[in-house]
Structure formats: C-alpha cells, structure tokens
mmCIF file of N, CA and C in Angstrom:
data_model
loop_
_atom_site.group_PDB
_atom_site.id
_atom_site.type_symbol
_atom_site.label_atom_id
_atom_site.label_comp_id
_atom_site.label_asym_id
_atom_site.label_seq_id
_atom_site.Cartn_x
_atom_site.Cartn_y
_atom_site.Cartn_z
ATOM 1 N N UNK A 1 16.567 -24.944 -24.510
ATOM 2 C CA UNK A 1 15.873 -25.566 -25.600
ATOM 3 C C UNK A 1 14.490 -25.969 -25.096
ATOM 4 N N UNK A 2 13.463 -25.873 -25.797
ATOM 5 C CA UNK A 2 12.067 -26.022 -25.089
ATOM 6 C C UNK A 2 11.566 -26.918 -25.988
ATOM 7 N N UNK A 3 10.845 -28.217 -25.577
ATOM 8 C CA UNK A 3 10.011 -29.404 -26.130
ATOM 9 C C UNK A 3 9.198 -28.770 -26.740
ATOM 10 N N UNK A 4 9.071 -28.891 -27.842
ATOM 11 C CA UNK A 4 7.600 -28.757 -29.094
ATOM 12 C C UNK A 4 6.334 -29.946 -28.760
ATOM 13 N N UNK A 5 7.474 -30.808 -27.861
ATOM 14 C CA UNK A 5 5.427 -31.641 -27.806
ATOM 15 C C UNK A 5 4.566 -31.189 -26.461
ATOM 16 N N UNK A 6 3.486 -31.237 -26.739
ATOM 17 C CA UNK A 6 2.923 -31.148 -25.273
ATOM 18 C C UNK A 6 2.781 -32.219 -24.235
ATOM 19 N N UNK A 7 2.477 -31.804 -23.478
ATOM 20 C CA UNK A 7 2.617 -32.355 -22.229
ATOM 21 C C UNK A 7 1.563 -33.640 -22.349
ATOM 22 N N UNK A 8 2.056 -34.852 -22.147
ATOM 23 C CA UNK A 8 0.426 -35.909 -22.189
ATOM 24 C C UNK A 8 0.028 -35.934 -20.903
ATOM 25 N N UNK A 9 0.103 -35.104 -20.529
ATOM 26 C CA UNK A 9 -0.342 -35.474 -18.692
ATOM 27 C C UNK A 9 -1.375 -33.825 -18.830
ATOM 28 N N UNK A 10 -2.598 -34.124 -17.911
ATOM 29 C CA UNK A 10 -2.983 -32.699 -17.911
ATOM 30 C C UNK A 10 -2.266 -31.895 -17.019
ATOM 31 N N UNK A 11 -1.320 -31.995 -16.284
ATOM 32 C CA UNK A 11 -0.765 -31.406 -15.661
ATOM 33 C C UNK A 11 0.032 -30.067 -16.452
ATOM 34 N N UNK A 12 0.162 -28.798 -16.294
ATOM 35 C CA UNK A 12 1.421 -28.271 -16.955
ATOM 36 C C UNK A 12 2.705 -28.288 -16.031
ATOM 37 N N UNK A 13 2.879 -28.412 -14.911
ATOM 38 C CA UNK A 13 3.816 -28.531 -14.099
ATOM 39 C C UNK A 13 4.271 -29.785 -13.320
ATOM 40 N N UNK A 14 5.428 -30.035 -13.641
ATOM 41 C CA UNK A 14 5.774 -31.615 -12.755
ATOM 42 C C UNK A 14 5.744 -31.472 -11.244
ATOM 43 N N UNK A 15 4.251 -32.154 -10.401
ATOM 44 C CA UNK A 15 4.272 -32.449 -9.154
ATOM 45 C C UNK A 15 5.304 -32.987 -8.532
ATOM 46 N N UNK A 16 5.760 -34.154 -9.543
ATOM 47 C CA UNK A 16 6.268 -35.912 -8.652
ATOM 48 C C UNK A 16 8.325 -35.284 -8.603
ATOM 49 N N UNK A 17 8.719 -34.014 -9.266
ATOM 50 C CA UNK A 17 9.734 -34.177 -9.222
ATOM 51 C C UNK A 17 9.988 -33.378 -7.480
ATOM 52 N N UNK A 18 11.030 -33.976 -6.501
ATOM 53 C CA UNK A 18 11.388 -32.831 -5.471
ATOM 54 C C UNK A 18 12.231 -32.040 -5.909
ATOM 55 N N UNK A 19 11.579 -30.686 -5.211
ATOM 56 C CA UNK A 19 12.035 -29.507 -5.679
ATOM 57 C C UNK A 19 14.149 -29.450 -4.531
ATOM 58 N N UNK A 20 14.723 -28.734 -5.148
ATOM 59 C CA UNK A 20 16.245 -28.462 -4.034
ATOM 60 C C UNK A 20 15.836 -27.191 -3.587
ATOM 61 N N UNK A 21 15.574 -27.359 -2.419
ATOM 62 C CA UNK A 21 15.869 -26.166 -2.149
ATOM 63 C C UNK A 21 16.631 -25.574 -0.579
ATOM 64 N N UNK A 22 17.615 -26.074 -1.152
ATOM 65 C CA UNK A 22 19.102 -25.754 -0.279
ATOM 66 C C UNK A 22 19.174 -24.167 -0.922
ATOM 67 N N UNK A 23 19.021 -23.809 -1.521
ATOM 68 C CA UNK A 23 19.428 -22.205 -2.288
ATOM 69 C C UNK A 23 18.021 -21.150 -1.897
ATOM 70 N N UNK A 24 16.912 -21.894 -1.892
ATOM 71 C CA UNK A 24 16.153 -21.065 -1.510
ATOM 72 C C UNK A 24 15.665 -20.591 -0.206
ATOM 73 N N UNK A 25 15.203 -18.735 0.026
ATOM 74 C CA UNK A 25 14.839 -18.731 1.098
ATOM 75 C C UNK A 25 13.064 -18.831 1.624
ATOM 76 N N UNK A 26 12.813 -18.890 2.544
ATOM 77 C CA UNK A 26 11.473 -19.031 3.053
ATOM 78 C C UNK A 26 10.495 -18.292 2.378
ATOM 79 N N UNK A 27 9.554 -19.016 2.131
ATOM 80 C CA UNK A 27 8.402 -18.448 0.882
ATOM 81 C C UNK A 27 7.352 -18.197 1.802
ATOM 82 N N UNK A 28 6.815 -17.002 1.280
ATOM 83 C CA UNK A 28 5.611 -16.753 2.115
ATOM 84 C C UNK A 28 4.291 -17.187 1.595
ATOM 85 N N UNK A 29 3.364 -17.699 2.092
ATOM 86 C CA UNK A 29 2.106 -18.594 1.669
ATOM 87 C C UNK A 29 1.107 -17.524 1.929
ATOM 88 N N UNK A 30 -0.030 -17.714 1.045
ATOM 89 C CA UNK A 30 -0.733 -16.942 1.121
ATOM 90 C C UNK A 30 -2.103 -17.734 0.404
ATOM 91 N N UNK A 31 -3.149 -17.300 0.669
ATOM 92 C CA UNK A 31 -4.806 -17.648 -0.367
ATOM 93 C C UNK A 31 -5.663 -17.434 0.640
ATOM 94 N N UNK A 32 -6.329 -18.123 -0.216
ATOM 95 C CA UNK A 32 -8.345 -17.751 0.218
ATOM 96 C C UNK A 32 -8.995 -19.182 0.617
ATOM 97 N N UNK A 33 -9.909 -18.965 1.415
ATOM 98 C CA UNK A 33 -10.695 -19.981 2.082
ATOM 99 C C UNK A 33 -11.929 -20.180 0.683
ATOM 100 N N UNK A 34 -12.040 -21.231 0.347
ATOM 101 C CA UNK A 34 -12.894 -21.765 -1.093
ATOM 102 C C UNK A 34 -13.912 -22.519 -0.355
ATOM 103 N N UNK A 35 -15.373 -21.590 -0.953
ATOM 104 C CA UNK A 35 -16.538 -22.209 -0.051
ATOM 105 C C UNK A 35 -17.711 -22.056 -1.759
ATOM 106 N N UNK A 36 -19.052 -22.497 -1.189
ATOM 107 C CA UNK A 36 -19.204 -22.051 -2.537
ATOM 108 C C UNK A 36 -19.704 -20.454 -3.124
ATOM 109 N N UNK A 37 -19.400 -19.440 -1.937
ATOM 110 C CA UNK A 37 -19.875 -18.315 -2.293
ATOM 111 C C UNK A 37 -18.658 -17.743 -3.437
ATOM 112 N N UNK A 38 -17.304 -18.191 -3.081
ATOM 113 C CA UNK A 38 -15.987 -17.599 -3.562
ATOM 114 C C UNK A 38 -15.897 -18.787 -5.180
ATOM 115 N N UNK A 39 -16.111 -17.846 -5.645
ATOM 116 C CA UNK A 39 -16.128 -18.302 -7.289
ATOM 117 C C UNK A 39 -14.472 -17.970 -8.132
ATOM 118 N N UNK A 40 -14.160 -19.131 -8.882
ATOM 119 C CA UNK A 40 -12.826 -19.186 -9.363
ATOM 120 C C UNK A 40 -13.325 -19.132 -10.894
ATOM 121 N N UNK A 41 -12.234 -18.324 -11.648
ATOM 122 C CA UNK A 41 -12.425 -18.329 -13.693
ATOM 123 C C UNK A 41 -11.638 -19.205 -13.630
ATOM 124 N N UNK A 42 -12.075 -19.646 -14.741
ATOM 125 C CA UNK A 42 -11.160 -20.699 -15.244
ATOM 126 C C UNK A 42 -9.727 -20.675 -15.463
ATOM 127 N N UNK A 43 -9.362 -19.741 -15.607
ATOM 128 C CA UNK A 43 -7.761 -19.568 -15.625
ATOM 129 C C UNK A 43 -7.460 -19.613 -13.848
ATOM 130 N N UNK A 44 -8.293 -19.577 -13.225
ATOM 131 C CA UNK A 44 -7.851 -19.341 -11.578
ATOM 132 C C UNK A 44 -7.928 -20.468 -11.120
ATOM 133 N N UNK A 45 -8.571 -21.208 -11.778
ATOM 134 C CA UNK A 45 -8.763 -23.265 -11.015
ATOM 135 C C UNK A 45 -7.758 -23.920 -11.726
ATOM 136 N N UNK A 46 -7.578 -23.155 -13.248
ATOM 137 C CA UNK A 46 -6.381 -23.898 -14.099
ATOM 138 C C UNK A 46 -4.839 -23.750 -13.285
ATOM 139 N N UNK A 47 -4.686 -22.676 -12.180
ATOM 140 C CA UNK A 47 -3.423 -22.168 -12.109
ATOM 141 C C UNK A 47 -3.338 -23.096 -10.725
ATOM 142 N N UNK A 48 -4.403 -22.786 -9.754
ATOM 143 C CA UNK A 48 -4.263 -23.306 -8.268
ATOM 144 C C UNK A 48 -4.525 -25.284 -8.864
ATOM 145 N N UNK A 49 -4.709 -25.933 -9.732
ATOM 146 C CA UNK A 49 -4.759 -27.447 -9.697
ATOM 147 C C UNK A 49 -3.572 -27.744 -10.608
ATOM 148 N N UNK A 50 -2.854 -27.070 -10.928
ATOM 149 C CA UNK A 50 -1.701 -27.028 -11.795
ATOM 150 C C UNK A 50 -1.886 -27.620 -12.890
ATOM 151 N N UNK A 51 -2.944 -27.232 -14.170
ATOM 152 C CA UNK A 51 -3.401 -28.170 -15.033
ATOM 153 C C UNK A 51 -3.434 -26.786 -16.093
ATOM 154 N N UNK A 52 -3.754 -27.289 -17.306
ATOM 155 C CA UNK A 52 -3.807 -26.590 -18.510
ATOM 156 C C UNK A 52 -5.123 -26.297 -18.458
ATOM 157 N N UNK A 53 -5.800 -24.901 -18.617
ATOM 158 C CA UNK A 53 -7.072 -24.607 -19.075
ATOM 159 C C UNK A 53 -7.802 -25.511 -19.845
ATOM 160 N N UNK A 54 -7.157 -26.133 -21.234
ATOM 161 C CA UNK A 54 -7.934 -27.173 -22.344
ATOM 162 C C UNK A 54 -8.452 -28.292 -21.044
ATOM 163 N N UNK A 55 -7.189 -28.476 -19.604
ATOM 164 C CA UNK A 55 -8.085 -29.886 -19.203
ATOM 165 C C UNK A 55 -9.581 -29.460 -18.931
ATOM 166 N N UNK A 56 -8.989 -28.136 -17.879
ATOM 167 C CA UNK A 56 -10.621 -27.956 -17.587
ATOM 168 C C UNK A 56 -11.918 -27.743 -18.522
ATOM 169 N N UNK A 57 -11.587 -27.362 -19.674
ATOM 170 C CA UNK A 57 -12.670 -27.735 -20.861
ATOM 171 C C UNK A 57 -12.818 -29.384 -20.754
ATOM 172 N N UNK A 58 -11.833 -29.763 -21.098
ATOM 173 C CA UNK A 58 -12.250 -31.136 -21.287
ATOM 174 C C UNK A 58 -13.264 -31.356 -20.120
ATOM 175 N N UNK A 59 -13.070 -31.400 -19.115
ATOM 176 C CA UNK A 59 -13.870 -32.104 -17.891
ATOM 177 C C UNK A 59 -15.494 -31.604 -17.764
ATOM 178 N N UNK A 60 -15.499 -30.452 -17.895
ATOM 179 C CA UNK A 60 -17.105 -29.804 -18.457
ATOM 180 C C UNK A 60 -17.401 -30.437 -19.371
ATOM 181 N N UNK A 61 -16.512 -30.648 -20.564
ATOM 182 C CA UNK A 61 -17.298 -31.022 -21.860
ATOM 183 C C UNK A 61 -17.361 -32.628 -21.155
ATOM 184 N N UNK A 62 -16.657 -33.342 -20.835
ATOM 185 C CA UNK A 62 -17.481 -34.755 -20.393
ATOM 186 C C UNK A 62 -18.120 -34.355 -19.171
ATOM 187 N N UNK A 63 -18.533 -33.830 -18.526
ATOM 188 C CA UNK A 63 -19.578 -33.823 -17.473
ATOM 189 C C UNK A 63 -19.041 -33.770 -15.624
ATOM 190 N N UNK A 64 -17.858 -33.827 -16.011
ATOM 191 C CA UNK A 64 -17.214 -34.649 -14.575
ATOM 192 C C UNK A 64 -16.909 -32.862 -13.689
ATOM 193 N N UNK A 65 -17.479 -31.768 -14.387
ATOM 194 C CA UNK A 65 -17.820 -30.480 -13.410
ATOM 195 C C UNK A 65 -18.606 -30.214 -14.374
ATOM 196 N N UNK A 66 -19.573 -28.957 -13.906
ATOM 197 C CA UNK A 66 -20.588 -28.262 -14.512
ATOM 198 C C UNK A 66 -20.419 -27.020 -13.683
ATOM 199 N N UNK A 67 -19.994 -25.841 -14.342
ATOM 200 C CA UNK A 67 -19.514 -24.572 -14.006
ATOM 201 C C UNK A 67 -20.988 -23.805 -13.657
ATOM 202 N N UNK A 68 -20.706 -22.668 -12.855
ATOM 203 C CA UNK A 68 -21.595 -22.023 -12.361
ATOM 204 C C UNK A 68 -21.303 -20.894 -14.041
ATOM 205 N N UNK A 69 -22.495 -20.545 -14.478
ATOM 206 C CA UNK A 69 -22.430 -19.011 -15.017
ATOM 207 C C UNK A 69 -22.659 -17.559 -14.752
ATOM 208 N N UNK A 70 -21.706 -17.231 -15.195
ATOM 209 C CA UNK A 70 -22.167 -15.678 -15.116
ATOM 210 C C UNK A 70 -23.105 -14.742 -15.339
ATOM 211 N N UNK A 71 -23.914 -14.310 -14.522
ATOM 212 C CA UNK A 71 -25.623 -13.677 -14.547
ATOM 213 C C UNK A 71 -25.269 -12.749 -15.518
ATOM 214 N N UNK A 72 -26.375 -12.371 -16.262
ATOM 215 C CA UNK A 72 -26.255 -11.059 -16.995
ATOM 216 C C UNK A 72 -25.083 -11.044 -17.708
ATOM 217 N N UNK A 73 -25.089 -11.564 -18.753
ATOM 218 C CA UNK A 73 -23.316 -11.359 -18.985
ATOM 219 C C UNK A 73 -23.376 -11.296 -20.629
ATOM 220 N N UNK A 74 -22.948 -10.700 -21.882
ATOM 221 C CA UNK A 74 -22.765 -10.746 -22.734
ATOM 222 C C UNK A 74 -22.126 -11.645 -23.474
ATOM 223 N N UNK A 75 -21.643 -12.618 -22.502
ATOM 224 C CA UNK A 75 -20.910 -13.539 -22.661
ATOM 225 C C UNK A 75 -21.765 -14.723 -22.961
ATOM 226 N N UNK A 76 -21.763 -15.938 -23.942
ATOM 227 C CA UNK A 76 -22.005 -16.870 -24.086
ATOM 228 C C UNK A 76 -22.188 -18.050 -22.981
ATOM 229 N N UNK A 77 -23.190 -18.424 -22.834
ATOM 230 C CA UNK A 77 -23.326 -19.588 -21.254
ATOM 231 C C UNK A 77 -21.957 -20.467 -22.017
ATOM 232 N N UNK A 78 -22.037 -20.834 -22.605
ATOM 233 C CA UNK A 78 -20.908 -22.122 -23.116
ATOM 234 C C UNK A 78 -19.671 -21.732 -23.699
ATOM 235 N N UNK A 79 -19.090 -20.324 -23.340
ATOM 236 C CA UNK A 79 -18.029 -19.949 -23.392
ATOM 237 C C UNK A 79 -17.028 -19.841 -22.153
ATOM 238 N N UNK A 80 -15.918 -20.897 -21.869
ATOM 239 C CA UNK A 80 -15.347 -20.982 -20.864
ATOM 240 C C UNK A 80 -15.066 -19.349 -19.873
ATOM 241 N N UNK A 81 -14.787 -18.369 -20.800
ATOM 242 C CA UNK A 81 -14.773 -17.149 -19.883
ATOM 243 C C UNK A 81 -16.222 -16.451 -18.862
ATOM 244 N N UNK A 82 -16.944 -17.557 -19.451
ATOM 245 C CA UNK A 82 -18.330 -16.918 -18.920
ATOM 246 C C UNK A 82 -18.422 -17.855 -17.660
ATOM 247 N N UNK A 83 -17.613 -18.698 -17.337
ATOM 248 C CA UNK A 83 -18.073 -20.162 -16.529
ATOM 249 C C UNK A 83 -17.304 -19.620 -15.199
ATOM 250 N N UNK A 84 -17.805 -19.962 -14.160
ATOM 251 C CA UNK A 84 -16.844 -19.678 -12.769
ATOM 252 C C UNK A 84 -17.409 -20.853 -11.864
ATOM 253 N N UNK A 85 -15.826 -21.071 -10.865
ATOM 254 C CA UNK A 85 -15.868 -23.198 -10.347
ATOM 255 C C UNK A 85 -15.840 -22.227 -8.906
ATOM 256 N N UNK A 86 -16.602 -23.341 -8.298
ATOM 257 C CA UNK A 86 -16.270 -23.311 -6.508
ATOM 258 C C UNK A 86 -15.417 -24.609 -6.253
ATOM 259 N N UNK A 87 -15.589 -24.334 -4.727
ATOM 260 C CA UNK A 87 -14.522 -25.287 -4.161
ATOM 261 C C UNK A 87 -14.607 -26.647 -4.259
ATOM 262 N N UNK A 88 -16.067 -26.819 -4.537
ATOM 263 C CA UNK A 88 -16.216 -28.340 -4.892
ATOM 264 C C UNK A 88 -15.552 -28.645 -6.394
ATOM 265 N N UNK A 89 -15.793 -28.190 -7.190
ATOM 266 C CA UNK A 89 -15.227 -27.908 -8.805
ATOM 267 C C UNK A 89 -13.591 -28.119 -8.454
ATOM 268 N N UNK A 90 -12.964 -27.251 -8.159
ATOM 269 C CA UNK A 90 -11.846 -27.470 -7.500
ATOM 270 C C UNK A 90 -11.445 -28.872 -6.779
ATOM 271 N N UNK A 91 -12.081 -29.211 -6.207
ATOM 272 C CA UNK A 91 -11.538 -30.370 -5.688
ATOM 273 C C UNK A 91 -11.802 -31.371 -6.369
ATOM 274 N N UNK A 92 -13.120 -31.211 -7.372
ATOM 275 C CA UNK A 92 -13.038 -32.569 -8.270
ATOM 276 C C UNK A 92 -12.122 -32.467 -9.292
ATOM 277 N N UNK A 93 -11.818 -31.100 -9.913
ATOM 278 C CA UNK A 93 -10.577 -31.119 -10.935
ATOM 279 C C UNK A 93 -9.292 -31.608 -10.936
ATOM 280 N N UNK A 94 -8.982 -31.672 -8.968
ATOM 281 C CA UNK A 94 -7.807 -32.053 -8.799
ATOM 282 C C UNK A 94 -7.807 -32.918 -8.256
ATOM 283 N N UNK A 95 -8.848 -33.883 -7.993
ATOM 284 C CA UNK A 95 -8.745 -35.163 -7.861
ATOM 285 C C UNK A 95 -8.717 -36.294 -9.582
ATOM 286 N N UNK A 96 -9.835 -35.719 -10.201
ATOM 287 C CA UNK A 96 -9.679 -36.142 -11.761
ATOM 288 C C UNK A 96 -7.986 -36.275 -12.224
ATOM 289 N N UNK A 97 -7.314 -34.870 -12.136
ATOM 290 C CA UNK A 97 -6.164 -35.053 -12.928
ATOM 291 C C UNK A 97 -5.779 -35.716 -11.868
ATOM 292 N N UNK A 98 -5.087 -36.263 -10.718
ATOM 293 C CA UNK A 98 -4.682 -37.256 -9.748
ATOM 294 C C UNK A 98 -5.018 -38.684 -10.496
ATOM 295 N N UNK A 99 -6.576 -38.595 -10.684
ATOM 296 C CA UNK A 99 -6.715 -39.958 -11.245
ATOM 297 C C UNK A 99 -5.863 -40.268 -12.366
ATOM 298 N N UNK A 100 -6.522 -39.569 -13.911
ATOM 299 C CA UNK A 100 -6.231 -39.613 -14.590
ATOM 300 C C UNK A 100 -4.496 -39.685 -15.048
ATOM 301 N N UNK A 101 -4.145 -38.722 -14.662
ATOM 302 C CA UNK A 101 -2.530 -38.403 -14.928
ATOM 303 C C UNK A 101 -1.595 -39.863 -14.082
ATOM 304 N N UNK A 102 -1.722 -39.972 -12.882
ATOM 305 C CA UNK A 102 -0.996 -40.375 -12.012
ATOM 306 C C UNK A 102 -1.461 -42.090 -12.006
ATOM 307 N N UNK A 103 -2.260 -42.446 -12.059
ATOM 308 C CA UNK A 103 -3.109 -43.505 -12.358
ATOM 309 C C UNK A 103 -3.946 -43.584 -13.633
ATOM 310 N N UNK A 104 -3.571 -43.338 -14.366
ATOM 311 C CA UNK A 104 -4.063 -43.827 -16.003
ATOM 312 C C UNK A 104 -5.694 -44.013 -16.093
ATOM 313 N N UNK A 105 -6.482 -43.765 -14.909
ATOM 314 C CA UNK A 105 -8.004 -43.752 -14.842
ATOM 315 C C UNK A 105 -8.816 -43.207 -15.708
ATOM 316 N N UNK A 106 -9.469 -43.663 -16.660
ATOM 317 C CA UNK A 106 -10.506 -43.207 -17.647
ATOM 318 C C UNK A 106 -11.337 -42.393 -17.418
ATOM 319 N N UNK A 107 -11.968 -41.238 -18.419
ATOM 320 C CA UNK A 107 -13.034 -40.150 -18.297
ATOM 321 C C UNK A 107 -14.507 -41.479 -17.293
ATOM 322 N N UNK A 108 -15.175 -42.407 -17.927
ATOM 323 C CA UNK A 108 -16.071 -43.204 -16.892
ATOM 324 C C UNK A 108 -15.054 -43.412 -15.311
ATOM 325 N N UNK A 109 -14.131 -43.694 -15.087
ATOM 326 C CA UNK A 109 -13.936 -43.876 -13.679
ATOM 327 C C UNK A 109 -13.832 -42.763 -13.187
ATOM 328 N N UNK A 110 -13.707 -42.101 -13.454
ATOM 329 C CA UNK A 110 -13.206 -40.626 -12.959
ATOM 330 C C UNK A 110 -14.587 -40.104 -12.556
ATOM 331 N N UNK A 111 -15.523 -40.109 -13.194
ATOM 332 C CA UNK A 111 -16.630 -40.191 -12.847
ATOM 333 C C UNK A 111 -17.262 -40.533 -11.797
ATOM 334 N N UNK A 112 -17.624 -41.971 -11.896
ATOM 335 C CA UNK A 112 -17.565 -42.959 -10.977
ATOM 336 C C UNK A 112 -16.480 -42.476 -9.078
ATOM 337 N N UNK A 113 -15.515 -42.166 -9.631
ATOM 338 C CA UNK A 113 -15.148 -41.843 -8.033
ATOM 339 C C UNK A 113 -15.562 -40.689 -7.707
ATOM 340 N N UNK A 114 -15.310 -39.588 -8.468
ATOM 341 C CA UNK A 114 -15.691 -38.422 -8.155
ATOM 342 C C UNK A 114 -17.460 -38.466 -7.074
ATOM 343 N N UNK A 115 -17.754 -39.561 -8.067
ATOM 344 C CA UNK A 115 -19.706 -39.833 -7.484
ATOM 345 C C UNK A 115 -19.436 -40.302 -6.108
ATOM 346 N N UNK A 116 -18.777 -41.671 -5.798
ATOM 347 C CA UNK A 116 -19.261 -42.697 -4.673
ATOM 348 C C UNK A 116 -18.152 -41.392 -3.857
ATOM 349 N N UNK A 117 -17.172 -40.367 -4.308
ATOM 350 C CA UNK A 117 -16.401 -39.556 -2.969
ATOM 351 C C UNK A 117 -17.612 -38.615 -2.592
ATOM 352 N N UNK A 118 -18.493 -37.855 -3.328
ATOM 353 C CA UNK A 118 -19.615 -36.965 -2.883
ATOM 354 C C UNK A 118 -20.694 -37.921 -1.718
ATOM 355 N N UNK A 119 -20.968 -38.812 -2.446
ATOM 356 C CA UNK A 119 -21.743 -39.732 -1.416
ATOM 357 C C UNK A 119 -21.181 -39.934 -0.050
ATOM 358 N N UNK A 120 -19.182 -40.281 -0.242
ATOM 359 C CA UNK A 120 -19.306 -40.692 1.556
ATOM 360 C C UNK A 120 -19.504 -39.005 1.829
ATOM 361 N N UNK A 121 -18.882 -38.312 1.336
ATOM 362 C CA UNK A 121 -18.902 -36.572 2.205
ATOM 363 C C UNK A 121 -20.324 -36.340 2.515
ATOM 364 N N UNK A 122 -21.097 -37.081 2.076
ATOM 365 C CA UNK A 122 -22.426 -36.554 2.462
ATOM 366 C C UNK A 122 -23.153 -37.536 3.525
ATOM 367 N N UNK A 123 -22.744 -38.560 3.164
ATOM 368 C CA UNK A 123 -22.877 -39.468 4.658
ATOM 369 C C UNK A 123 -22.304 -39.473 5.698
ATOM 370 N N UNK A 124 -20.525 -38.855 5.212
ATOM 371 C CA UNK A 124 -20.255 -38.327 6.916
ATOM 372 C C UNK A 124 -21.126 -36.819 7.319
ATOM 373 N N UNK A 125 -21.512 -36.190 6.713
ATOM 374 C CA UNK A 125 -21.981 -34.787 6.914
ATOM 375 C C UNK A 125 -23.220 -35.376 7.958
ATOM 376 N N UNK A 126 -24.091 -36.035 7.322
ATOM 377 C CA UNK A 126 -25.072 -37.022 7.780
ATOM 378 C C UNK A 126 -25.004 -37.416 9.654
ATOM 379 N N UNK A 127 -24.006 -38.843 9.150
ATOM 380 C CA UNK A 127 -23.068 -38.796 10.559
ATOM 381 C C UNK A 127 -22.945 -37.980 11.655
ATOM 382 N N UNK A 128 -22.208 -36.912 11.037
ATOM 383 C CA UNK A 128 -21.835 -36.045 12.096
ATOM 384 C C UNK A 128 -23.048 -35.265 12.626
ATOM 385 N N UNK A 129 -23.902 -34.948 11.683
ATOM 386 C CA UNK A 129 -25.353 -34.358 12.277
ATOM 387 C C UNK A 129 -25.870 -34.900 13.240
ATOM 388 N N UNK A 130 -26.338 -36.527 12.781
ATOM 389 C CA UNK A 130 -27.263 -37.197 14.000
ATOM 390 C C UNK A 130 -26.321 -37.177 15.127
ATOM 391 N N UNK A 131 -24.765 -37.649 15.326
ATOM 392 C CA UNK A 131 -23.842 -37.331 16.417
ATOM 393 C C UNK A 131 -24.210 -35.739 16.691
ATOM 394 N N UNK A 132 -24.227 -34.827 16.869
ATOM 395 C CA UNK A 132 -24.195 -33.352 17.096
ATOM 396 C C UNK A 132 -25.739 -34.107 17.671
ATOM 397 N N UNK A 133 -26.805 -34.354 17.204
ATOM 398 C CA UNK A 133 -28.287 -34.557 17.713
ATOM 399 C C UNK A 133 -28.494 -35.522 18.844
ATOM 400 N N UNK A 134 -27.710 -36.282 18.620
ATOM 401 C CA UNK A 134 -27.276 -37.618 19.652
ATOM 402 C C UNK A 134 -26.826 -36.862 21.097
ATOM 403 N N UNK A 135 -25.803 -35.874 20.804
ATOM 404 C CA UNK A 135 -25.480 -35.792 22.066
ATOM 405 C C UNK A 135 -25.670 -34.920 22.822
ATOM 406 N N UNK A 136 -27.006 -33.925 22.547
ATOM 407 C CA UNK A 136 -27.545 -33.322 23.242
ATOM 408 C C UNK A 136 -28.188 -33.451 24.644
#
C-alpha cells in the first residue's frame, strides 16, 4: 500500500532509520571526486543528497545555491534542466536539508549558516596558507 501524502521532509528517502543488514551481501562503492570542474544536473545532486528535485528548485529559487548554466544551450537560463551544481552546491544542498529537515531551521538560517560555514573554510584555507608560508 503506498502513502498518497508526500513526504514533509525534503528528503525522499529515510536517513535516520538503520538499515538490517544481516541478509545482505557486501556492496561495492563506487563515485567521483566533486571539484568545481565536475558539474552535477539536477537530477544528479537530487539523487547523491537524497532529496526531491522540487527541493533543489526550492533552494535556487530562495537563493541558498545559484546553479552554474549551460553555455550555448537552447535551453532556458531559468529552466532547471539547463542548470548544473558543483561540489560546493552539493554540499550546501546537503547541509540545508540537514538543517532544515532534521532541525526545523528556516529558509533565513539556512542561509545564515551556509554563509558564516564558507567564511570559516576560507579562513582555514587562509590559515593553512600563511602556515605553508610560515614554514618555509
């Protein structure tokens, strides 16, 4: 029997339940190193953050990513198939739904952390530079 309501969580898949797996055998792992040359469609950031495509609209349409577009493209700039996320995109999508879903955090906070987390990554980047210069 399958629920007619949707999901209120952007999640489509339940993280928080543990999986049994006494029955299963060893899974083989596999992916790609996400930098910002390696560009994800939106159905490819929707699948690897385990979230519904509509979230990732939502999060463009409030501001909290801004998609790279597709050069030359017949495609509409503001048509999600035309939009492709890097790894930073990625990691703010799946920190957002973390917030949001798991902690009830609002489109403004979500914001807000997403901002002051870019700032420390860029002050440790910082950091670690003058250390690398320091210890020459």
């Amino acid at each position: 029997m399958t629920n007619a309501n949707p999901p209120s969580s952007p999640r489509d898949v339940p993280l928080d339940k543990p999986r049994d797996s006494s029955n299963e055998s060893p899974e083989e792992l596999s992916g790609i190193l996400l930098d910002e040359q390696n560009l994800l469609t939106i159905a490819e950031i929707s699948r690897v953050c385990a979230v519904q495509t509509e979230y990732i609209v939502e999060l463009v349409d409030e501001g909290l990513i801004a998609p790279e577009k597709l050069p030359e493209t017949s495609i509409g700039d503001d048509e999600p198939h035309a939009w492709r996320f890097t790894g930073t995109h990625m990691r703010h999508a799946r920190i957002a739904a973390h917030l949001q879903s798991d902690l009830g955090v609002n489109a403004a906070g979500v914001a807000l952390a997403l901002q002051l987390l870019d700032e420390v990554e860029a002050l440790r980047a910082q950091l670690e530079a003058m250390e690398t210069m320091g210890g020459r």
